[in-house]
Short mmCIF file of C-alpha atoms in Angstrom, two decimals:
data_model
loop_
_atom_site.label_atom_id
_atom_site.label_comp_id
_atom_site.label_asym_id
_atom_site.label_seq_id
_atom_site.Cartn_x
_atom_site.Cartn_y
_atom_site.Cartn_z
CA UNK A 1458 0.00 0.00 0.00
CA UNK A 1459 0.99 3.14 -1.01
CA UNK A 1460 2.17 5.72 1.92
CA UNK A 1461 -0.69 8.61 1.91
CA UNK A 1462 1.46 12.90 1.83
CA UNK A 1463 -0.46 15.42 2.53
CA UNK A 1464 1.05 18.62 1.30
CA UNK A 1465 -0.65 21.87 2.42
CA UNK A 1466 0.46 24.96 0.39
CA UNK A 1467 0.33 28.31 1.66
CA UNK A 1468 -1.87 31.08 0.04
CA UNK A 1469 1.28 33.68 -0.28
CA UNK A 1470 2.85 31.21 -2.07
CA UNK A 1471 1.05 31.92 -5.01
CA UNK A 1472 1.49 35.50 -4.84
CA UNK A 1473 5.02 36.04 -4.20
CA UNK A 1474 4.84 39.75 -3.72
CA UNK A 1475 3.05 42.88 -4.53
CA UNK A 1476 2.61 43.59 -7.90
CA UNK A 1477 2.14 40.00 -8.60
CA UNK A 1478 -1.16 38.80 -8.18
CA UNK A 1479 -2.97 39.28 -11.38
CA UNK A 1480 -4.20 35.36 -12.51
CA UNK A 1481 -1.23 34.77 -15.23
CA UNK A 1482 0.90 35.60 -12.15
CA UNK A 1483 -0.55 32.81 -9.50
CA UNK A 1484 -0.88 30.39 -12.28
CA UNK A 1485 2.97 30.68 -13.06
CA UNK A 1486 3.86 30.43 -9.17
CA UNK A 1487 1.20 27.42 -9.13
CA UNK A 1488 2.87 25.73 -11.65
CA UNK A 1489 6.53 26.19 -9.95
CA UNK A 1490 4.91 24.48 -6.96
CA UNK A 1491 3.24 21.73 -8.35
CA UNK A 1492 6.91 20.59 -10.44
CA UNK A 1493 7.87 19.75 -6.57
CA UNK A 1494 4.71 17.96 -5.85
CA UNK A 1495 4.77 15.70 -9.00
CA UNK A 1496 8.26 14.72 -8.31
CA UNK A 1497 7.15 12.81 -4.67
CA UNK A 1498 3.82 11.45 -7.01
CA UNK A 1499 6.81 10.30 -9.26
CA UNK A 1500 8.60 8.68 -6.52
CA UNK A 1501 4.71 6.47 -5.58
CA UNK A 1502 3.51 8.56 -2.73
CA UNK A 1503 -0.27 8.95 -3.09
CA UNK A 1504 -0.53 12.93 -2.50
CA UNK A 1505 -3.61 14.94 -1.34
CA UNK A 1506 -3.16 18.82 -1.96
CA UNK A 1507 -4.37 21.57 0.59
CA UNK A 1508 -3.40 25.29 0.10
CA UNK A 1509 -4.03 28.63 1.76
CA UNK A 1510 -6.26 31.26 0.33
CA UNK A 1511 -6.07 34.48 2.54
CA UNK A 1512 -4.90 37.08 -0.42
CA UNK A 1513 -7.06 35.27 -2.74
CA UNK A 1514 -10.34 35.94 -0.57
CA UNK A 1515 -8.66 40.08 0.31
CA UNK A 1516 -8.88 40.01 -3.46
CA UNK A 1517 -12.42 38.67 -3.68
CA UNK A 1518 -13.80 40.74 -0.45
CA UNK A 1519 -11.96 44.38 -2.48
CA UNK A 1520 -13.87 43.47 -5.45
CA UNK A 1521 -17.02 42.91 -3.71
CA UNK A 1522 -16.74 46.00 -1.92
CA UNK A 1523 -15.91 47.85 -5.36
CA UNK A 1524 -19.05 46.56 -6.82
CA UNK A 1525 -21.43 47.74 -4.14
CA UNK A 1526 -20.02 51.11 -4.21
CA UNK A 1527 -19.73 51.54 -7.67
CA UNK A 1528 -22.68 49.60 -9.36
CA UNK A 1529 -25.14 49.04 -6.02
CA UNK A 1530 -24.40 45.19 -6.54
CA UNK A 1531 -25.03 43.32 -3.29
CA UNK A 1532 -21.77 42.49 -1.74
CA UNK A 1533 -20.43 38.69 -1.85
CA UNK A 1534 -20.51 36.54 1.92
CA UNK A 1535 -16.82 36.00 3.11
CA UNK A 1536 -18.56 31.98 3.02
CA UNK A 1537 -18.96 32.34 -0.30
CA UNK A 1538 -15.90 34.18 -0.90
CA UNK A 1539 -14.23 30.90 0.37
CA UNK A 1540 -16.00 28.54 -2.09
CA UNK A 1541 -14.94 30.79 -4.87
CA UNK A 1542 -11.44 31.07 -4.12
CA UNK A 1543 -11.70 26.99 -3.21
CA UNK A 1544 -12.78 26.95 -7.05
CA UNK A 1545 -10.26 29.24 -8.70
CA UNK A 1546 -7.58 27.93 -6.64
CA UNK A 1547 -7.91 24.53 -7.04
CA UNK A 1548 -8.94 24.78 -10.77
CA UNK A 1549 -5.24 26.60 -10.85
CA UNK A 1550 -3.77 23.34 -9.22
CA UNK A 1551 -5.23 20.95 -10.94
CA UNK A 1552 -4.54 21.50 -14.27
CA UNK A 1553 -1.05 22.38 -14.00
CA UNK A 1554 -0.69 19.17 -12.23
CA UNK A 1555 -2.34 17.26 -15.33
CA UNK A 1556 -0.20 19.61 -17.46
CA UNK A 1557 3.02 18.75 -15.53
CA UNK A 1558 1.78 14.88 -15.84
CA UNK A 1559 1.31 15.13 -19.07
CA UNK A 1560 4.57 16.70 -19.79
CA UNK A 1561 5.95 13.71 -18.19
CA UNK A 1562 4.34 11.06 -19.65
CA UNK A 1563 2.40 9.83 -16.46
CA UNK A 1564 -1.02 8.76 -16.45
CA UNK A 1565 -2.35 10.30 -13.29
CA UNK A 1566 -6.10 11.52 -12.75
CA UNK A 1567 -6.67 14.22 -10.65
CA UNK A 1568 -10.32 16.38 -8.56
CA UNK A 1569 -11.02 19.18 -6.77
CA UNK A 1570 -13.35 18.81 -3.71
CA UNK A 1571 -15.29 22.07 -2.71
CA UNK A 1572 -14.79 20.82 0.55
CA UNK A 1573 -17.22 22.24 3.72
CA UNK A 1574 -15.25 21.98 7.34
CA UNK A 1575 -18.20 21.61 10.28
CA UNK A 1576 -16.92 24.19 13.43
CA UNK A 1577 -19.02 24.59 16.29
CA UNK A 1578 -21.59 27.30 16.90
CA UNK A 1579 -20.39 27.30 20.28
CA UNK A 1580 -16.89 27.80 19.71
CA UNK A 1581 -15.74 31.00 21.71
CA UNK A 1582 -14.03 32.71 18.71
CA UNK A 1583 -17.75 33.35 17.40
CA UNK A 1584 -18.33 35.75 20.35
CA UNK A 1585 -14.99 37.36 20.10
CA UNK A 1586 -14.02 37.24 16.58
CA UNK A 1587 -10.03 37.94 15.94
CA UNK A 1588 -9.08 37.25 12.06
CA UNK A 1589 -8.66 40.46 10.03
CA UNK A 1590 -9.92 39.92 6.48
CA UNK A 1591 -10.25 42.48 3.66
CA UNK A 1592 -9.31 45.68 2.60
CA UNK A 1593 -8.47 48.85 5.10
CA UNK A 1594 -10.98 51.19 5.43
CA UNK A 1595 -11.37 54.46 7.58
CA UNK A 1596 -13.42 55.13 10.46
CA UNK A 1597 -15.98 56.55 9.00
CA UNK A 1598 -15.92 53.72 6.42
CA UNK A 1599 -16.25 51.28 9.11
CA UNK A 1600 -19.10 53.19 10.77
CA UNK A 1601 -20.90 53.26 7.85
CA UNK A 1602 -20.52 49.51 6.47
CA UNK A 1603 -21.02 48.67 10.45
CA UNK A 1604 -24.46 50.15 10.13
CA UNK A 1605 -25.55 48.16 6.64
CA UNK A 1606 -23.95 44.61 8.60
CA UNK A 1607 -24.82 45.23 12.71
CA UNK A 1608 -23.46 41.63 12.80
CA UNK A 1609 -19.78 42.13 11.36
CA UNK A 1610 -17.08 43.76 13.67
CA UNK A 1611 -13.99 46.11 13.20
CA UNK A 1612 -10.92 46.91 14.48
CA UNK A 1613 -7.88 49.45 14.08
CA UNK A 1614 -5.21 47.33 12.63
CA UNK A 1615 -1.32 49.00 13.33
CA UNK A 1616 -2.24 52.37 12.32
CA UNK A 1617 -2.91 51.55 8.90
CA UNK A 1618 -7.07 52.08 8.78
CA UNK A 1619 -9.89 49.21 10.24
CA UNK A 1620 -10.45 46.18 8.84
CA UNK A 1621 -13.16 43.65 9.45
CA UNK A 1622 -12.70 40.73 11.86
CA UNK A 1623 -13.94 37.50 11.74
CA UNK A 1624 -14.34 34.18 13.63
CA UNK A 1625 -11.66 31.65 13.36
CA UNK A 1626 -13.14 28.99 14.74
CA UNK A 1627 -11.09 25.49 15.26
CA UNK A 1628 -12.13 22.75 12.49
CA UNK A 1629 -13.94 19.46 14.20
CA UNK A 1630 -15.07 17.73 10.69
CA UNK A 1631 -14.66 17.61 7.03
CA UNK A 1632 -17.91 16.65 5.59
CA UNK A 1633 -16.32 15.76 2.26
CA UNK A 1634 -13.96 13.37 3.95
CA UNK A 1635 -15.19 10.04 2.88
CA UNK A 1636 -15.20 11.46 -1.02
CA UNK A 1637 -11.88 12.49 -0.71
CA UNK A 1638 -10.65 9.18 0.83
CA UNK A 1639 -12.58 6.99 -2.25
CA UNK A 1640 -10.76 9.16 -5.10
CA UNK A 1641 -7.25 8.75 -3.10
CA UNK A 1642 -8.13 4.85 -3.16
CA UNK A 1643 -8.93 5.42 -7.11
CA UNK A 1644 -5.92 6.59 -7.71
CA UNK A 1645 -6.63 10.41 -7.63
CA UNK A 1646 -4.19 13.65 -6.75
CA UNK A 1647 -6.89 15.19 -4.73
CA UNK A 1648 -6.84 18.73 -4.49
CA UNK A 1649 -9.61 19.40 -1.00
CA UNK A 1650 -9.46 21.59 2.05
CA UNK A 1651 -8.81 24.44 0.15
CA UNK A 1652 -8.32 28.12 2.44
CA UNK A 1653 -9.39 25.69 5.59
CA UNK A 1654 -12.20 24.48 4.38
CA UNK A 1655 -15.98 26.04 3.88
CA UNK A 1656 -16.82 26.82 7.39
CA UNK A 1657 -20.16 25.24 8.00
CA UNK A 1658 -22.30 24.57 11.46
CA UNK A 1659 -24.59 21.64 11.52
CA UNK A 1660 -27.77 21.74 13.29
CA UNK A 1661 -29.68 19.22 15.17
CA UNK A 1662 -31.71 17.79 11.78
CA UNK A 1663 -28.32 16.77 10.16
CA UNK A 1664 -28.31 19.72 8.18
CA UNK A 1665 -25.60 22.31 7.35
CA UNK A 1666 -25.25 26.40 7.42
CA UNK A 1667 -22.32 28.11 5.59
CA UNK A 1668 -20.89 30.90 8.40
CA UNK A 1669 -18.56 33.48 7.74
CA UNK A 1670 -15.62 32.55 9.29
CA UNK A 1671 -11.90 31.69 8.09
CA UNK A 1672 -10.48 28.46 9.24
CA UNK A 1673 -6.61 28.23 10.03
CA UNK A 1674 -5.55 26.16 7.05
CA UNK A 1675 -2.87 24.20 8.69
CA UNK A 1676 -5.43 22.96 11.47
CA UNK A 1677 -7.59 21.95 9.05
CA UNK A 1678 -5.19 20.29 6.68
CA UNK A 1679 -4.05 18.20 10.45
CA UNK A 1680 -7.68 16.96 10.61
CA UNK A 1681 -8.38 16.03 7.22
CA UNK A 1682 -4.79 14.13 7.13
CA UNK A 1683 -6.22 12.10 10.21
CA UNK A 1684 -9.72 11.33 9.11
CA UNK A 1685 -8.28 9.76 5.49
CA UNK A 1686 -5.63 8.22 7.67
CA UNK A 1687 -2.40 10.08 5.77
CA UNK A 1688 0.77 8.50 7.32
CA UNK A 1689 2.73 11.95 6.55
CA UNK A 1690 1.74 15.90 6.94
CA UNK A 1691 4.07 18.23 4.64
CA UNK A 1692 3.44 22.06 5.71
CA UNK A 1693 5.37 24.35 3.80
CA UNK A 1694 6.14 27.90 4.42
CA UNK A 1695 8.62 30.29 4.12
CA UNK A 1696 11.73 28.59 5.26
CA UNK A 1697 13.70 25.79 4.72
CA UNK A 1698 13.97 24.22 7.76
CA UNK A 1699 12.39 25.53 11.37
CA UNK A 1700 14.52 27.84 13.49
CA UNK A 1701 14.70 28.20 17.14
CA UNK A 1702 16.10 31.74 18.41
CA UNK A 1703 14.69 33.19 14.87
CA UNK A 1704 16.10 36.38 14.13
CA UNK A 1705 19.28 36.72 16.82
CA UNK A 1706 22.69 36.12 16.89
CA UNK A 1707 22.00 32.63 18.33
CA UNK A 1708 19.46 31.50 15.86
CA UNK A 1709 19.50 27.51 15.28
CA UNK A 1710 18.15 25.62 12.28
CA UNK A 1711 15.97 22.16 13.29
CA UNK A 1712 16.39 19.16 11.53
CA UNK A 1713 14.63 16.83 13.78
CA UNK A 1714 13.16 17.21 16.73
CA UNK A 1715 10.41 14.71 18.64
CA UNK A 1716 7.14 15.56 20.11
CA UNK A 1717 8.46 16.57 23.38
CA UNK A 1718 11.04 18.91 22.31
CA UNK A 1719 8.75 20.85 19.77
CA UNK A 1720 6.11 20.78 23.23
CA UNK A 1721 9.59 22.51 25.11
CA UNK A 1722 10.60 25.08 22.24
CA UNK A 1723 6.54 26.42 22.54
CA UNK A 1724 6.46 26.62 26.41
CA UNK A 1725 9.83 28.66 25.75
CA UNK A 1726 8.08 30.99 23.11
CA UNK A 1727 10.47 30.10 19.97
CA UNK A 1728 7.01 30.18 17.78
CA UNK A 1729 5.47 33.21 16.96
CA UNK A 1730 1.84 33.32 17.30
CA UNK A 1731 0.84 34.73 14.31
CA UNK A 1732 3.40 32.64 11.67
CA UNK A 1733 4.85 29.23 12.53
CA UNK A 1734 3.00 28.82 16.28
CA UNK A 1735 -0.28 27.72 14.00
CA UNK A 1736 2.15 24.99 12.03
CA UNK A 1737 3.13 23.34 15.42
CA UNK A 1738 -0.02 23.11 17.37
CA UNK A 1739 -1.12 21.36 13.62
CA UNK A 1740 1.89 19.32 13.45
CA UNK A 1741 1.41 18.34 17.20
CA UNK A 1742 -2.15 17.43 17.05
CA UNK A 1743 -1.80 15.18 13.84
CA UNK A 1744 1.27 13.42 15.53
CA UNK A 1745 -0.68 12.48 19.07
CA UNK A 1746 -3.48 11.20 16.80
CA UNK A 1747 -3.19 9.20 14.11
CA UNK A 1748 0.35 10.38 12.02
CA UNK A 1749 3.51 9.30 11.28
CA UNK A 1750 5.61 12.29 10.56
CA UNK A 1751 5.28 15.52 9.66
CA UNK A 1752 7.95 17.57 7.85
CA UNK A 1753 7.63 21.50 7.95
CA UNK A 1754 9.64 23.04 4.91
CA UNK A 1755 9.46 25.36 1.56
CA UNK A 1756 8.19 23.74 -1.64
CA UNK A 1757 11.48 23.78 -3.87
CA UNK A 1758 12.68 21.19 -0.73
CA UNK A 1759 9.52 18.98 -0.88
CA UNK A 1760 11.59 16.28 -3.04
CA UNK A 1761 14.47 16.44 -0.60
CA UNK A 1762 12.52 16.80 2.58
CA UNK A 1763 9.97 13.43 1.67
CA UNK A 1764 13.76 11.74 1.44
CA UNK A 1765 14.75 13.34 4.88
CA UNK A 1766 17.33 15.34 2.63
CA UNK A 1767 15.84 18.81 3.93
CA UNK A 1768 13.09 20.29 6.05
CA UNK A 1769 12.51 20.08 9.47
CA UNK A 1770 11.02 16.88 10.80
CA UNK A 1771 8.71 16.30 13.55
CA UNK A 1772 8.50 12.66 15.17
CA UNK A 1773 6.81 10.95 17.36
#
């Protein structure tokens, strides 16, 4: 049996800085990615494919906005900004991956699962919502939106204007799941999970609600990589390998390190909250439930890392 990868790819990886983010742009960084990915599918790993979306639904939101103000168009939910960039994302993914098969003669299918992610109406992040999303706006911006939408909330955000927060609640299904798990048994390169997931509550008849909330990707790549029963979780980011001491004289590069040691290096604060401390608690959670290993690393080292060439790797 083939061992199960699951590779989640951050959203500012496809838009490598400003300037860059029209659609020819992402789809060239998409493809740069994905030359990485088919080289473990190469090598027989069966590979499911998560990725950020945060600029992607900024984009989405701005345009939105732009529309109502302009044309009197009524503005887009940040739920169904999520399916959309789930859509345009992983339409982006997939066929460079059947390109990049093609190109190398390997006869590979490949989906995309619009993929909903059940939270809890009860989690506390609903009553004190924390994610910035969106564009800046001034004050009396904010006021005025605030008045339209009683229900959305705003903060100052580091001088720069107020932006709208939302929920971020913590992921405790994927619905999709047991789709996902048939077309990585038929063979597939699933592409699922995509921007954390559709946030969706379920109520008492077995039914499902869309909420606008944003779901921490790399928590909800964890679950879905323990619910299809992956053996590895790849996260990449911005660095090779992870670093203790990040950013002083003293600053150490981590090849390895085991479950207790990463639990040390957070109680000492080496992870900041709002970058790598995310990837950990992910890592950690998939490790003390159902995974193997999981290797934290950028995406030009994903063919070196899977061989324990590169990356930093967490075990049990």
């Amino acid at each position: 049996m083939k061992e199960t990868v699951i590779v989640a790819i951050g959203g500012n990886s496809l838009v490598k800085e400003n300037g860059l983010d029209s659609i020819h742009d992402q789809t060239e960084a998409v493809k740069e990615v994905v030359v990485n990915i088919v080289d473990m599918v190469q090598e027989g790993y069966n590979v499911v494919v998560t990725h950020g979306n945060g600029p992607q639904v900024g984009f989405g939101l701005r345009r939105s906005e732009i529309a109502h103000e302009i044309a009197g168009m009524s503005p887009v939910p940040l739920v169904n900004c999520g399916a959309d960039t789930q859509g345009g994302i992983g339409y982006l993914i997939q066929q460079a991956l059947i390109n990049e098969f093609a190109v190398r003669g390997i006869h590979k299918n490949v989906a995309t699962v619009i993929t909903q992610v059940e939270v809890s109406s009860e989690d506390p992040n609903f009553k004190n919502p924390t994610k910035p999303v969106g564009s800046f706006f001034s004050k009396e911006q904010a006021e005025e939106m605030k008045r339209e939408h009683p229900e959305w909330s705003f903060v100052e955000d580091s001088g720069r204007g107020y932006r709208r927060v939302v929920p971020s609640p913590r992921p405790i299904d994927i619905v999709e799941k047991d789709a996902i798990k048939s077309l990585i048994d038929g063979g597939f390169v699933v592409v699922a999970a995509g921007g954390g997931g559709i946030a969706v509550v379920k109520s008492d008849d077995n039914t499902y609600k869309g909420v606008d909330a944003v779901i921490d990707k790399d928590f909800a790549t964890s679950l879905l990589a323990e619910q299809i029963h992956a053996e590895t979780l790849i996260i990449t980011t911005g660095v090779s390998r992870v670093c203790i001491n990040y950013g002083k004289p003293n600053q150490k590069e981590l090849s390895k390190m085991t479950v207790d040691e990463t639990k040390q290096y957070v109680l000492e604060n080496h992870f900041p909250a709002g970058s790598m401390l995310p990837k950990i608690e992910a890592s950690l959670s998939f490790l003390e439930n159902s995974g193997t290993r999981v290797i934290i690393t950028n995406p030009e080292s994903l063919k070196d890392a899977i061989n324990e060439q590169a990356g930093t790797h967490i075990v049990k």
